[in-house]
Amino acid sequence: MGRKAFIFLFILAAALGGTYLALQRQAGPTPGAEAQAWLPALQGRLADIDAIEVQRPGQPPVHLARRDSTWVVADKAGYPADARAVADLLRALGEARRVEARTAKPELHAQLGLAEKPGEGQALRLVVRGQNGLPQQDLLIGKPGQQGKGQLVRLPGDNQSWLIDRRIELPETELAWLDRRIAAIPFSSVRQVEVRYPQGKELTVYRDAENEPNMKVRQLPAGRKLAYEAAANGMAAVFAGLQFADAAPLDQVQFKDKPLLSFELQTFAGGRLTGELLGQGEQYWLRLTGQEKLDDQVPGRTDWAYLIEPFQYQALARKLEDLLSAK
């Protein structure tokens, strides 16, 4: 690249950066704006919100609905949504205050990520609906404020844009809106995990007391040792943070072959979890078949099938020889 071309690009980049900063500060501070709620209609009425639509450019819309006390992703057969993500969004909408007015020129909205029409700079659109006479809220969400502080926003049909004092951070995809937890059983609480294979072979890892740091192998041959002290721990630890990569109602998934294995987990407190791992092409799916005394630690449902990652399958589908040291 020649020296003149380099100088030209440098000047262009500086100009674009300056334009963005100018747009952010174009209207300047609005007297008393910091005390004004961005969405007055939502003040004290977050409990009346029962539907949220997220329209991210280039993606199908995500529809969230409140059913009793649980938020669900409606288009995913009503599967529970990530409660924290929904709560964070509602809190941000309810607490957001106007900080400064920004540009009111439509031709500049795209540079702030607040354009309504498809194309570069198109805004994310939120539609919030509720009950008990709550007015519908149509919102356009643009770029974050400078240094990630606050958010640039406006209302459809209103050219005036604003900087608010809250970030509106949303999951990127429909999958990310789901409560992806299958199980969250602390490793320290697991007493035993038994895996059974179709050929009749079994592998059981266990410990006698909660203060024992490592699992033992019930089928350990005489004179053999584990490859290392914690070699069997992974079969129990996988349930501490087991999340799915995708999910489908059980009646929508056709498994042609028999399960690759079945498992049973028991805790020191008397909890019990059973399930199966199944193959579908090169994919591994998990199906829960029952649970007792583990309601808070097993968000997964028995009427759904869960796609899991290969490493999760491999952590549970261990064979005895996988755990033993070389002869």
mmCIF file with all atom_site columns, C-alpha atoms in Angstrom, residues 88-260:
data_model
loop_
_atom_site.group_PDB
_atom_site.id
_atom_site.type_symbol
_atom_site.label_atom_id
_atom_site.label_alt_id
_atom_site.label_comp_id
_atom_site.label_asym_id
_atom_site.label_entity_id
_atom_site.label_seq_id
_atom_site.pdbx_PDB_ins_code
_atom_site.Cartn_x
_atom_site.Cartn_y
_atom_site.Cartn_z
_atom_site.occupancy
_atom_site.B_iso_or_equiv
_atom_site.pdbx_formal_charge
_atom_site.auth_seq_id
_atom_site.auth_comp_id
_atom_site.auth_asym_id
_atom_site.auth_atom_id
_atom_site.pdbx_PDB_model_num
ATOM 1   C CA . ASP A 1 88  ? -32.569 -9.312  33.279 1.00 0.00 ? 88  ASP A CA 1
ATOM 2   C CA . LEU A 1 89  ? -34.444 -7.993  30.243 1.00 0.00 ? 89  LEU A CA 1
ATOM 3   C CA . LEU A 1 90  ? -37.538 -7.041  32.231 1.00 0.00 ? 90  LEU A CA 1
ATOM 4   C CA . ARG A 1 91  ? -35.442 -5.383  34.914 1.00 0.00 ? 91  ARG A CA 1
ATOM 5   C CA . ALA A 1 92  ? -33.540 -3.342  32.326 1.00 0.00 ? 92  ALA A CA 1
ATOM 6   C CA . LEU A 1 93  ? -36.742 -2.203  30.624 1.00 0.00 ? 93  LEU A CA 1
ATOM 7   C CA . GLY A 1 94  ? -38.329 -1.265  33.929 1.00 0.00 ? 94  GLY A CA 1
ATOM 8   C CA . GLU A 1 95  ? -35.304 0.605   35.284 1.00 0.00 ? 95  GLU A CA 1
ATOM 9   C CA . ALA A 1 96  ? -34.066 2.340   32.101 1.00 0.00 ? 96  ALA A CA 1
ATOM 10  C CA . ARG A 1 97  ? -33.803 6.130   32.300 1.00 0.00 ? 97  ARG A CA 1
ATOM 11  C CA . ARG A 1 98  ? -33.118 8.601   29.527 1.00 0.00 ? 98  ARG A CA 1
ATOM 12  C CA . VAL A 1 99  ? -29.636 10.054  29.765 1.00 0.00 ? 99  VAL A CA 1
ATOM 13  C CA . GLU A 1 100 ? -29.261 12.134  26.614 1.00 0.00 ? 100 GLU A CA 1
ATOM 14  C CA . ALA A 1 101 ? -31.123 12.777  23.387 1.00 0.00 ? 101 ALA A CA 1
ATOM 15  C CA . ARG A 1 102 ? -29.244 11.667  20.280 1.00 0.00 ? 102 ARG A CA 1
ATOM 16  C CA . THR A 1 103 ? -29.857 12.291  16.597 1.00 0.00 ? 103 THR A CA 1
ATOM 17  C CA . ALA A 1 104 ? -33.364 12.790  15.223 1.00 0.00 ? 104 ALA A CA 1
ATOM 18  C CA . LYS A 1 105 ? -32.256 12.563  11.575 1.00 0.00 ? 105 LYS A CA 1
ATOM 19  C CA . PRO A 1 106 ? -33.593 9.399   9.892  1.00 0.00 ? 106 PRO A CA 1
ATOM 20  C CA . GLU A 1 107 ? -30.674 9.233   7.474  1.00 0.00 ? 107 GLU A CA 1
ATOM 21  C CA . LEU A 1 108 ? -28.301 8.808   10.418 1.00 0.00 ? 108 LEU A CA 1
ATOM 22  C CA . HIS A 1 109 ? -30.184 6.100   12.310 1.00 0.00 ? 109 HIS A CA 1
ATOM 23  C CA . ALA A 1 110 ? -28.350 3.239   10.581 1.00 0.00 ? 110 ALA A CA 1
ATOM 24  C CA . GLN A 1 111 ? -25.034 4.461   11.958 1.00 0.00 ? 111 GLN A CA 1
ATOM 25  C CA . LEU A 1 112 ? -26.422 3.981   15.455 1.00 0.00 ? 112 LEU A CA 1
ATOM 26  C CA . GLY A 1 113 ? -27.943 0.588   14.647 1.00 0.00 ? 113 GLY A CA 1
ATOM 27  C CA . LEU A 1 114 ? -31.428 2.099   14.801 1.00 0.00 ? 114 LEU A CA 1
ATOM 28  C CA . ALA A 1 115 ? -32.690 1.807   11.222 1.00 0.00 ? 115 ALA A CA 1
ATOM 29  C CA . GLU A 1 116 ? -36.157 0.299   10.775 1.00 0.00 ? 116 GLU A CA 1
ATOM 30  C CA . LYS A 1 117 ? -35.732 -0.958  7.212  1.00 0.00 ? 117 LYS A CA 1
ATOM 31  C CA . PRO A 1 118 ? -33.750 -4.141  6.423  1.00 0.00 ? 118 PRO A CA 1
ATOM 32  C CA . GLY A 1 119 ? -30.113 -3.594  5.633  1.00 0.00 ? 119 GLY A CA 1
ATOM 33  C CA . GLU A 1 120 ? -26.978 -2.386  7.327  1.00 0.00 ? 120 GLU A CA 1
ATOM 34  C CA . GLY A 1 121 ? -27.632 -0.782  10.672 1.00 0.00 ? 121 GLY A CA 1
ATOM 35  C CA . GLN A 1 122 ? -31.068 -2.328  11.143 1.00 0.00 ? 122 GLN A CA 1
ATOM 36  C CA . ALA A 1 123 ? -32.232 -2.269  14.750 1.00 0.00 ? 123 ALA A CA 1
ATOM 37  C CA . LEU A 1 124 ? -33.237 -5.185  16.903 1.00 0.00 ? 124 LEU A CA 1
ATOM 38  C CA . ARG A 1 125 ? -36.951 -4.861  17.561 1.00 0.00 ? 125 ARG A CA 1
ATOM 39  C CA . LEU A 1 126 ? -38.693 -5.733  20.809 1.00 0.00 ? 126 LEU A CA 1
ATOM 40  C CA . VAL A 1 127 ? -42.441 -5.996  21.212 1.00 0.00 ? 127 VAL A CA 1
ATOM 41  C CA . VAL A 1 128 ? -43.702 -6.227  24.788 1.00 0.00 ? 128 VAL A CA 1
ATOM 42  C CA . ARG A 1 129 ? -47.323 -7.105  25.500 1.00 0.00 ? 129 ARG A CA 1
ATOM 43  C CA . GLY A 1 130 ? -49.247 -7.538  28.719 1.00 0.00 ? 130 GLY A CA 1
ATOM 44  C CA . GLN A 1 131 ? -52.554 -7.920  30.478 1.00 0.00 ? 131 GLN A CA 1
ATOM 45  C CA . ASN A 1 132 ? -54.783 -5.687  32.605 1.00 0.00 ? 132 ASN A CA 1
ATOM 46  C CA . GLY A 1 133 ? -54.709 -2.901  30.036 1.00 0.00 ? 133 GLY A CA 1
ATOM 47  C CA . LEU A 1 134 ? -50.922 -2.664  29.739 1.00 0.00 ? 134 LEU A CA 1
ATOM 48  C CA . PRO A 1 135 ? -50.149 -0.743  26.512 1.00 0.00 ? 135 PRO A CA 1
ATOM 49  C CA . GLN A 1 136 ? -48.091 -2.636  23.932 1.00 0.00 ? 136 GLN A CA 1
ATOM 50  C CA . GLN A 1 137 ? -44.495 -1.421  23.777 1.00 0.00 ? 137 GLN A CA 1
ATOM 51  C CA . ASP A 1 138 ? -42.713 -1.426  20.394 1.00 0.00 ? 138 ASP A CA 1
ATOM 52  C CA . LEU A 1 139 ? -39.014 -0.742  20.834 1.00 0.00 ? 139 LEU A CA 1
ATOM 53  C CA . LEU A 1 140 ? -35.948 -0.407  18.618 1.00 0.00 ? 140 LEU A CA 1
ATOM 54  C CA . ILE A 1 141 ? -32.632 -1.380  20.202 1.00 0.00 ? 141 ILE A CA 1
ATOM 55  C CA . GLY A 1 142 ? -29.414 -0.121  18.627 1.00 0.00 ? 142 GLY A CA 1
ATOM 56  C CA . LYS A 1 143 ? -25.738 -0.113  19.483 1.00 0.00 ? 143 LYS A CA 1
ATOM 57  C CA . PRO A 1 144 ? -24.347 0.122   23.024 1.00 0.00 ? 144 PRO A CA 1
ATOM 58  C CA . GLY A 1 145 ? -23.313 3.540   24.240 1.00 0.00 ? 145 GLY A CA 1
ATOM 59  C CA . GLN A 1 146 ? -19.697 4.641   24.339 1.00 0.00 ? 146 GLN A CA 1
ATOM 60  C CA . GLN A 1 147 ? -17.424 2.229   26.218 1.00 0.00 ? 147 GLN A CA 1
ATOM 61  C CA . GLY A 1 148 ? -20.370 -0.159  26.532 1.00 0.00 ? 148 GLY A CA 1
ATOM 62  C CA . LYS A 1 149 ? -22.278 2.127   28.888 1.00 0.00 ? 149 LYS A CA 1
ATOM 63  C CA . GLY A 1 150 ? -26.003 2.297   28.289 1.00 0.00 ? 150 GLY A CA 1
ATOM 64  C CA . GLN A 1 151 ? -27.849 1.639   25.039 1.00 0.00 ? 151 GLN A CA 1
ATOM 65  C CA . LEU A 1 152 ? -28.985 3.626   22.015 1.00 0.00 ? 152 LEU A CA 1
ATOM 66  C CA . VAL A 1 153 ? -32.730 3.246   21.507 1.00 0.00 ? 153 VAL A CA 1
ATOM 67  C CA . ARG A 1 154 ? -35.789 4.799   19.922 1.00 0.00 ? 154 ARG A CA 1
ATOM 68  C CA . LEU A 1 155 ? -39.442 4.040   19.271 1.00 0.00 ? 155 LEU A CA 1
ATOM 69  C CA . PRO A 1 156 ? -40.749 3.059   15.812 1.00 0.00 ? 156 PRO A CA 1
ATOM 70  C CA . GLY A 1 157 ? -42.198 6.082   14.034 1.00 0.00 ? 157 GLY A CA 1
ATOM 71  C CA . ASP A 1 158 ? -40.330 8.476   16.339 1.00 0.00 ? 158 ASP A CA 1
ATOM 72  C CA . ASN A 1 159 ? -37.140 9.813   14.781 1.00 0.00 ? 159 ASN A CA 1
ATOM 73  C CA . GLN A 1 160 ? -35.712 10.964  18.106 1.00 0.00 ? 160 GLN A CA 1
ATOM 74  C CA . SER A 1 161 ? -33.094 8.545   19.423 1.00 0.00 ? 161 SER A CA 1
ATOM 75  C CA . TRP A 1 162 ? -31.927 8.325   23.009 1.00 0.00 ? 162 TRP A CA 1
ATOM 76  C CA . LEU A 1 163 ? -29.109 7.046   25.148 1.00 0.00 ? 163 LEU A CA 1
ATOM 77  C CA . ILE A 1 164 ? -30.515 5.187   28.136 1.00 0.00 ? 164 ILE A CA 1
ATOM 78  C CA . ASP A 1 165 ? -28.597 4.198   31.257 1.00 0.00 ? 165 ASP A CA 1
ATOM 79  C CA . ARG A 1 166 ? -29.191 0.433   31.018 1.00 0.00 ? 166 ARG A CA 1
ATOM 80  C CA . ARG A 1 167 ? -27.760 -2.145  28.639 1.00 0.00 ? 167 ARG A CA 1
ATOM 81  C CA . ILE A 1 168 ? -30.360 -4.214  26.823 1.00 0.00 ? 168 ILE A CA 1
ATOM 82  C CA . GLU A 1 169 ? -28.456 -7.485  26.423 1.00 0.00 ? 169 GLU A CA 1
ATOM 83  C CA . LEU A 1 170 ? -30.285 -10.353 24.773 1.00 0.00 ? 170 LEU A CA 1
ATOM 84  C CA . PRO A 1 171 ? -29.404 -13.957 23.882 1.00 0.00 ? 171 PRO A CA 1
ATOM 85  C CA . GLU A 1 172 ? -28.256 -14.231 20.271 1.00 0.00 ? 172 GLU A CA 1
ATOM 86  C CA . THR A 1 173 ? -30.452 -17.157 19.151 1.00 0.00 ? 173 THR A CA 1
ATOM 87  C CA . GLU A 1 174 ? -33.622 -19.031 20.029 1.00 0.00 ? 174 GLU A CA 1
ATOM 88  C CA . LEU A 1 175 ? -31.482 -21.834 21.468 1.00 0.00 ? 175 LEU A CA 1
ATOM 89  C CA . ALA A 1 176 ? -29.748 -19.368 23.774 1.00 0.00 ? 176 ALA A CA 1
ATOM 90  C CA . TRP A 1 177 ? -33.137 -18.253 25.132 1.00 0.00 ? 177 TRP A CA 1
ATOM 91  C CA . LEU A 1 178 ? -33.870 -21.772 26.396 1.00 0.00 ? 178 LEU A CA 1
ATOM 92  C CA . ASP A 1 179 ? -33.114 -23.066 29.875 1.00 0.00 ? 179 ASP A CA 1
ATOM 93  C CA . ARG A 1 180 ? -30.505 -25.494 28.563 1.00 0.00 ? 180 ARG A CA 1
ATOM 94  C CA . ARG A 1 181 ? -29.869 -27.254 31.864 1.00 0.00 ? 181 ARG A CA 1
ATOM 95  C CA . ILE A 1 182 ? -30.583 -30.973 31.920 1.00 0.00 ? 182 ILE A CA 1
ATOM 96  C CA . ALA A 1 183 ? -29.040 -31.651 35.317 1.00 0.00 ? 183 ALA A CA 1
ATOM 97  C CA . ALA A 1 184 ? -27.148 -29.674 37.940 1.00 0.00 ? 184 ALA A CA 1
ATOM 98  C CA . ILE A 1 185 ? -26.287 -32.322 40.523 1.00 0.00 ? 185 ILE A CA 1
ATOM 99  C CA . PRO A 1 186 ? -23.173 -31.365 42.511 1.00 0.00 ? 186 PRO A CA 1
ATOM 100 C CA . PHE A 1 187 ? -20.385 -33.906 42.206 1.00 0.00 ? 187 PHE A CA 1
ATOM 101 C CA . SER A 1 188 ? -19.985 -33.914 45.992 1.00 0.00 ? 188 SER A CA 1
ATOM 102 C CA . SER A 1 189 ? -23.536 -35.237 46.426 1.00 0.00 ? 189 SER A CA 1
ATOM 103 C CA . VAL A 1 190 ? -23.239 -38.208 44.047 1.00 0.00 ? 190 VAL A CA 1
ATOM 104 C CA . ARG A 1 191 ? -22.969 -41.586 45.763 1.00 0.00 ? 191 ARG A CA 1
ATOM 105 C CA . GLN A 1 192 ? -23.070 -43.874 42.738 1.00 0.00 ? 192 GLN A CA 1
ATOM 106 C CA . VAL A 1 193 ? -23.434 -43.957 38.954 1.00 0.00 ? 193 VAL A CA 1
ATOM 107 C CA . GLU A 1 194 ? -24.232 -47.235 37.232 1.00 0.00 ? 194 GLU A CA 1
ATOM 108 C CA . VAL A 1 195 ? -24.016 -47.628 33.446 1.00 0.00 ? 195 VAL A CA 1
ATOM 109 C CA . ARG A 1 196 ? -25.529 -50.626 31.673 1.00 0.00 ? 196 ARG A CA 1
ATOM 110 C CA . TYR A 1 197 ? -24.760 -51.601 28.070 1.00 0.00 ? 197 TYR A CA 1
ATOM 111 C CA . PRO A 1 198 ? -26.989 -53.661 25.716 1.00 0.00 ? 198 PRO A CA 1
ATOM 112 C CA . GLN A 1 199 ? -24.592 -56.615 25.828 1.00 0.00 ? 199 GLN A CA 1
ATOM 113 C CA . GLY A 1 200 ? -25.249 -56.962 29.550 1.00 0.00 ? 200 GLY A CA 1
ATOM 114 C CA . LYS A 1 201 ? -22.024 -55.364 30.753 1.00 0.00 ? 201 LYS A CA 1
ATOM 115 C CA . GLU A 1 202 ? -22.186 -52.936 33.653 1.00 0.00 ? 202 GLU A CA 1
ATOM 116 C CA . LEU A 1 203 ? -19.836 -50.341 35.060 1.00 0.00 ? 203 LEU A CA 1
ATOM 117 C CA . THR A 1 204 ? -20.463 -48.862 38.490 1.00 0.00 ? 204 THR A CA 1
ATOM 118 C CA . VAL A 1 205 ? -18.535 -46.015 40.076 1.00 0.00 ? 205 VAL A CA 1
ATOM 119 C CA . TYR A 1 206 ? -19.251 -45.200 43.715 1.00 0.00 ? 206 TYR A CA 1
ATOM 120 C CA . ARG A 1 207 ? -17.965 -43.922 47.025 1.00 0.00 ? 207 ARG A CA 1
ATOM 121 C CA . ASP A 1 208 ? -18.863 -44.771 50.578 1.00 0.00 ? 208 ASP A CA 1
ATOM 122 C CA . ALA A 1 209 ? -18.863 -41.280 52.095 1.00 0.00 ? 209 ALA A CA 1
ATOM 123 C CA . GLU A 1 210 ? -19.410 -37.717 50.878 1.00 0.00 ? 210 GLU A CA 1
ATOM 124 C CA . ASN A 1 211 ? -15.972 -36.630 52.051 1.00 0.00 ? 211 ASN A CA 1
ATOM 125 C CA . GLU A 1 212 ? -14.237 -39.105 49.756 1.00 0.00 ? 212 GLU A CA 1
ATOM 126 C CA . PRO A 1 213 ? -12.754 -37.051 46.892 1.00 0.00 ? 213 PRO A CA 1
ATOM 127 C CA . ASN A 1 214 ? -12.725 -39.779 44.240 1.00 0.00 ? 214 ASN A CA 1
ATOM 128 C CA . MET A 1 215 ? -15.074 -42.412 42.889 1.00 0.00 ? 215 MET A CA 1
ATOM 129 C CA . LYS A 1 216 ? -14.139 -46.087 43.062 1.00 0.00 ? 216 LYS A CA 1
ATOM 130 C CA . VAL A 1 217 ? -14.965 -48.816 40.534 1.00 0.00 ? 217 VAL A CA 1
ATOM 131 C CA . ARG A 1 218 ? -17.048 -51.723 41.778 1.00 0.00 ? 218 ARG A CA 1
ATOM 132 C CA . GLN A 1 219 ? -15.917 -54.048 38.968 1.00 0.00 ? 219 GLN A CA 1
ATOM 133 C CA . LEU A 1 220 ? -12.200 -53.347 39.505 1.00 0.00 ? 220 LEU A CA 1
ATOM 134 C CA . PRO A 1 221 ? -10.324 -56.626 38.806 1.00 0.00 ? 221 PRO A CA 1
ATOM 135 C CA . ALA A 1 222 ? -8.066  -58.012 41.504 1.00 0.00 ? 222 ALA A CA 1
ATOM 136 C CA . GLY A 1 223 ? -4.531  -56.764 41.122 1.00 0.00 ? 223 GLY A CA 1
ATOM 137 C CA . ARG A 1 224 ? -5.494  -53.878 38.812 1.00 0.00 ? 224 ARG A CA 1
ATOM 138 C CA . LYS A 1 225 ? -5.453  -50.153 39.542 1.00 0.00 ? 225 LYS A CA 1
ATOM 139 C CA . LEU A 1 226 ? -7.117  -47.107 38.062 1.00 0.00 ? 226 LEU A CA 1
ATOM 140 C CA . ALA A 1 227 ? -5.064  -45.123 35.578 1.00 0.00 ? 227 ALA A CA 1
ATOM 141 C CA . TYR A 1 228 ? -5.047  -42.314 38.172 1.00 0.00 ? 228 TYR A CA 1
ATOM 142 C CA . GLU A 1 229 ? -6.967  -41.631 41.375 1.00 0.00 ? 229 GLU A CA 1
ATOM 143 C CA . ALA A 1 230 ? -9.660  -39.468 39.766 1.00 0.00 ? 230 ALA A CA 1
ATOM 144 C CA . ALA A 1 231 ? -10.052 -41.593 36.624 1.00 0.00 ? 231 ALA A CA 1
ATOM 145 C CA . ALA A 1 232 ? -13.684 -42.497 37.379 1.00 0.00 ? 232 ALA A CA 1
ATOM 146 C CA . ASN A 1 233 ? -14.817 -39.060 38.551 1.00 0.00 ? 233 ASN A CA 1
ATOM 147 C CA . GLY A 1 234 ? -15.943 -37.861 35.144 1.00 0.00 ? 234 GLY A CA 1
ATOM 148 C CA . MET A 1 235 ? -18.864 -40.288 35.062 1.00 0.00 ? 235 MET A CA 1
ATOM 149 C CA . ALA A 1 236 ? -20.388 -38.444 38.019 1.00 0.00 ? 236 ALA A CA 1
ATOM 150 C CA . ALA A 1 237 ? -19.045 -34.953 37.353 1.00 0.00 ? 237 ALA A CA 1
ATOM 151 C CA . VAL A 1 238 ? -20.769 -34.731 33.959 1.00 0.00 ? 238 VAL A CA 1
ATOM 152 C CA . PHE A 1 239 ? -24.108 -34.345 35.767 1.00 0.00 ? 239 PHE A CA 1
ATOM 153 C CA . ALA A 1 240 ? -22.937 -31.257 37.666 1.00 0.00 ? 240 ALA A CA 1
ATOM 154 C CA . GLY A 1 241 ? -23.456 -28.986 34.668 1.00 0.00 ? 241 GLY A CA 1
ATOM 155 C CA . LEU A 1 242 ? -25.125 -31.052 31.973 1.00 0.00 ? 242 LEU A CA 1
ATOM 156 C CA . GLN A 1 243 ? -26.579 -28.817 29.245 1.00 0.00 ? 243 GLN A CA 1
ATOM 157 C CA . PHE A 1 244 ? -28.097 -29.671 25.899 1.00 0.00 ? 244 PHE A CA 1
ATOM 158 C CA . ALA A 1 245 ? -27.032 -28.522 22.441 1.00 0.00 ? 245 ALA A CA 1
ATOM 159 C CA . ASP A 1 246 ? -30.607 -28.831 21.179 1.00 0.00 ? 246 ASP A CA 1
ATOM 160 C CA . ALA A 1 247 ? -33.888 -30.304 22.336 1.00 0.00 ? 247 ALA A CA 1
ATOM 161 C CA . ALA A 1 248 ? -37.025 -31.776 20.801 1.00 0.00 ? 248 ALA A CA 1
ATOM 162 C CA . PRO A 1 249 ? -40.282 -33.215 22.117 1.00 0.00 ? 249 PRO A CA 1
ATOM 163 C CA . LEU A 1 250 ? -39.868 -36.950 22.448 1.00 0.00 ? 250 LEU A CA 1
ATOM 164 C CA . ASP A 1 251 ? -42.758 -37.668 20.079 1.00 0.00 ? 251 ASP A CA 1
ATOM 165 C CA . GLN A 1 252 ? -40.979 -35.713 17.321 1.00 0.00 ? 252 GLN A CA 1
ATOM 166 C CA . VAL A 1 253 ? -37.754 -37.733 17.413 1.00 0.00 ? 253 VAL A CA 1
ATOM 167 C CA . GLN A 1 254 ? -37.640 -41.165 15.823 1.00 0.00 ? 254 GLN A CA 1
ATOM 168 C CA . PHE A 1 255 ? -34.914 -43.394 17.265 1.00 0.00 ? 255 PHE A CA 1
ATOM 169 C CA . LYS A 1 256 ? -34.515 -46.493 15.106 1.00 0.00 ? 256 LYS A CA 1
ATOM 170 C CA . ASP A 1 257 ? -31.916 -48.300 17.208 1.00 0.00 ? 257 ASP A CA 1
ATOM 171 C CA . LYS A 1 258 ? -31.873 -49.476 20.801 1.00 0.00 ? 258 LYS A CA 1
ATOM 172 C CA . PRO A 1 259 ? -30.215 -47.264 23.434 1.00 0.00 ? 259 PRO A CA 1
ATOM 173 C CA . LEU A 1 260 ? -26.420 -47.191 23.452 1.00 0.00 ? 260 LEU A CA 1
#
